[in-house]
Tab-separated table of C-alpha atoms in Angstrom:
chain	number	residue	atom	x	y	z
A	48	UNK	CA	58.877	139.690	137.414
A	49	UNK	CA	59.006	138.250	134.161
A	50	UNK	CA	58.298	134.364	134.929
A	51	UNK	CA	54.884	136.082	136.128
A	52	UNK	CA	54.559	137.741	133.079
A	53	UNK	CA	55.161	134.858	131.298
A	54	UNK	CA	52.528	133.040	133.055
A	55	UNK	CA	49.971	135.389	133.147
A	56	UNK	CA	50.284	135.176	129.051
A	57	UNK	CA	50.332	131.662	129.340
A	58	UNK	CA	46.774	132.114	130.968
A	59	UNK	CA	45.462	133.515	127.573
A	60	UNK	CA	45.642	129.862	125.937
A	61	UNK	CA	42.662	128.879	126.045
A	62	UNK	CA	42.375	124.189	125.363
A	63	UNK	CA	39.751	124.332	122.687
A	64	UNK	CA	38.595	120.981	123.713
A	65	UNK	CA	38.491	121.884	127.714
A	66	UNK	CA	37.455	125.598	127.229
A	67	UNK	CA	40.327	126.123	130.059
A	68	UNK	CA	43.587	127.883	129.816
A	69	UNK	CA	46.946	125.796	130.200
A	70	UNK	CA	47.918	127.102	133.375
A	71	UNK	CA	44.810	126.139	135.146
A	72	UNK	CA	44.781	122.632	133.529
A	73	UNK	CA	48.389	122.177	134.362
A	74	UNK	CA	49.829	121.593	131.033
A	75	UNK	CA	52.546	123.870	132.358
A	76	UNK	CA	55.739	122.148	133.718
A	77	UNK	CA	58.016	124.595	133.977
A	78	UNK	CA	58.903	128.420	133.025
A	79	UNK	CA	62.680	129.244	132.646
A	80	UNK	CA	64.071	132.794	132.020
A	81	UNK	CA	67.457	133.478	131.348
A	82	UNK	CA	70.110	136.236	132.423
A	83	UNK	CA	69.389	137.412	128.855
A	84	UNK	CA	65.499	137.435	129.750
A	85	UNK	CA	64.892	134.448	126.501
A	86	UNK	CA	62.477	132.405	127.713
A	87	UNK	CA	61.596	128.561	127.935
A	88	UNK	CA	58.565	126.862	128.904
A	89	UNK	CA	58.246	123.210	129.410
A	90	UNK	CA	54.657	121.684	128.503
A	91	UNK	CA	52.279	118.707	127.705
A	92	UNK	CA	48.891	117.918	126.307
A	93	UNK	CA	46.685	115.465	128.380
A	94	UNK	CA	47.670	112.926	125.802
A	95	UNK	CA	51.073	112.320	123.175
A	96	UNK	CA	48.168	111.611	121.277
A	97	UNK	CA	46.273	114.919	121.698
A	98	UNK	CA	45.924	116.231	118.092
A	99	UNK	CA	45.958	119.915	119.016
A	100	UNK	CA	49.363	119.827	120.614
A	101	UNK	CA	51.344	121.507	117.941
A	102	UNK	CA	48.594	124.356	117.981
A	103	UNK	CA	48.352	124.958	121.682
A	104	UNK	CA	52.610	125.111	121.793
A	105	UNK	CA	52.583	127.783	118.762
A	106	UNK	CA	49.930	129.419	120.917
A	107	UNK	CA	51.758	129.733	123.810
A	108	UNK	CA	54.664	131.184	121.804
A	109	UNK	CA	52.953	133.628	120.034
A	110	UNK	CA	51.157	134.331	123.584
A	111	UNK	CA	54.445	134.523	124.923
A	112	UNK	CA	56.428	137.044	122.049
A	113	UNK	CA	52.839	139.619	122.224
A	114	UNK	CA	53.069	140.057	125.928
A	115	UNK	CA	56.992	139.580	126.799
A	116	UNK	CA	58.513	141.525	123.987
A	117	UNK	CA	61.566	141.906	126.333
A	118	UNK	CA	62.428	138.675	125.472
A	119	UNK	CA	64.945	138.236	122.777
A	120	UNK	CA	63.853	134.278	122.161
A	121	UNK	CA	61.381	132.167	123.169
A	122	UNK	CA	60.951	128.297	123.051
A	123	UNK	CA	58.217	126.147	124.133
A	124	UNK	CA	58.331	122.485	123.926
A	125	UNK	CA	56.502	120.017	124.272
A	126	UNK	CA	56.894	116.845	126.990
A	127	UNK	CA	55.666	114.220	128.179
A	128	UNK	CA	57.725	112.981	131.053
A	129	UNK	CA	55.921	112.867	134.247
A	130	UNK	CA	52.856	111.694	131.937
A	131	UNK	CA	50.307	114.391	132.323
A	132	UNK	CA	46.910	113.493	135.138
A	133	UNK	CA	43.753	115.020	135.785
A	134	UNK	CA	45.510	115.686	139.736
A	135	UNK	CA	47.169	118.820	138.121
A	136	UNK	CA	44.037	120.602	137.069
A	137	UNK	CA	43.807	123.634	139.767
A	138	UNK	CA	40.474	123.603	141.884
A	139	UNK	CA	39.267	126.507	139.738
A	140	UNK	CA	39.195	124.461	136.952
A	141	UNK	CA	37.762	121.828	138.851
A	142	UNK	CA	34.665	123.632	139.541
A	143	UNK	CA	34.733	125.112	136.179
A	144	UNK	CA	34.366	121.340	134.721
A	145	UNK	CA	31.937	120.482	137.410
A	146	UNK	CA	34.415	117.922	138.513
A	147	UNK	CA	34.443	117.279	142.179
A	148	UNK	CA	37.673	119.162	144.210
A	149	UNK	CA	40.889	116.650	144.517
C-alpha cells in the first residue's frame, strides 16, 4: 500500500535535535494519497518556533520522492493545529529517550 510506503520513508527522518525519526515522535498528522497516487502529508515540529522545521519538511519530501517514485507530486506542510505534546511520542521512543512510558 502506498500510505505504508509513505510512512515507512517518513521513518528515515531522523530530528537532529531528538536523534528520533518523525513517525515515532509523532510529528506526523496525517498521510493522504490520491486516486492519482500524489501524495500529502500533514506535519509539525514540537514548537512554531523549532528552527529546523523548514529542514525536517524538505526532508520528508525528498524522503518521500526517493522511495515513492510512483508518485507524480508530493507536498508536505507544515501545521500546527492540534499544538504538538510529548503524549504523541510512541513508547519506542519513549524508552529510546529514557522517558518513562505514558
Amino acid at each position: 500500500m502506498l500510505q505504508e510506503k509513505v510512512r515507512d520513508a517518513l521513518r528515515t527522518v531522523i530530528d537532529p535535535e531528538m536523534g528520533i525519526d518523525v513517525v515515532e515522535l509523532g510529528l506526523v498528522y496525517g498521510i493522504e494519497v490520491a486516486p492519482d497516487n500524489a501524495v500529502a502529508v500533514r506535519m509539525t515540529m514540537t514548537s512554531p518556533a523549532c528552527p529546523l522545521g523548514e529542514f525536517l519538511r524538505e526532508s520528508a519530501e525528498c524522503a518521500i520522492r526517493d522511495a515513492v517514485p510512483e508518485a507524480p507530486a508530493v507536498d508536505v506542510a507544515l501545521v500546527f493545529e492540534p499544538p504538538w505534546t510529548s503524549d504523541r511520542i510512541s513508547e519506542t521512543a519513549r524508552r529510546q529517550l529514557g522517558w518513562p512510558e505514558a
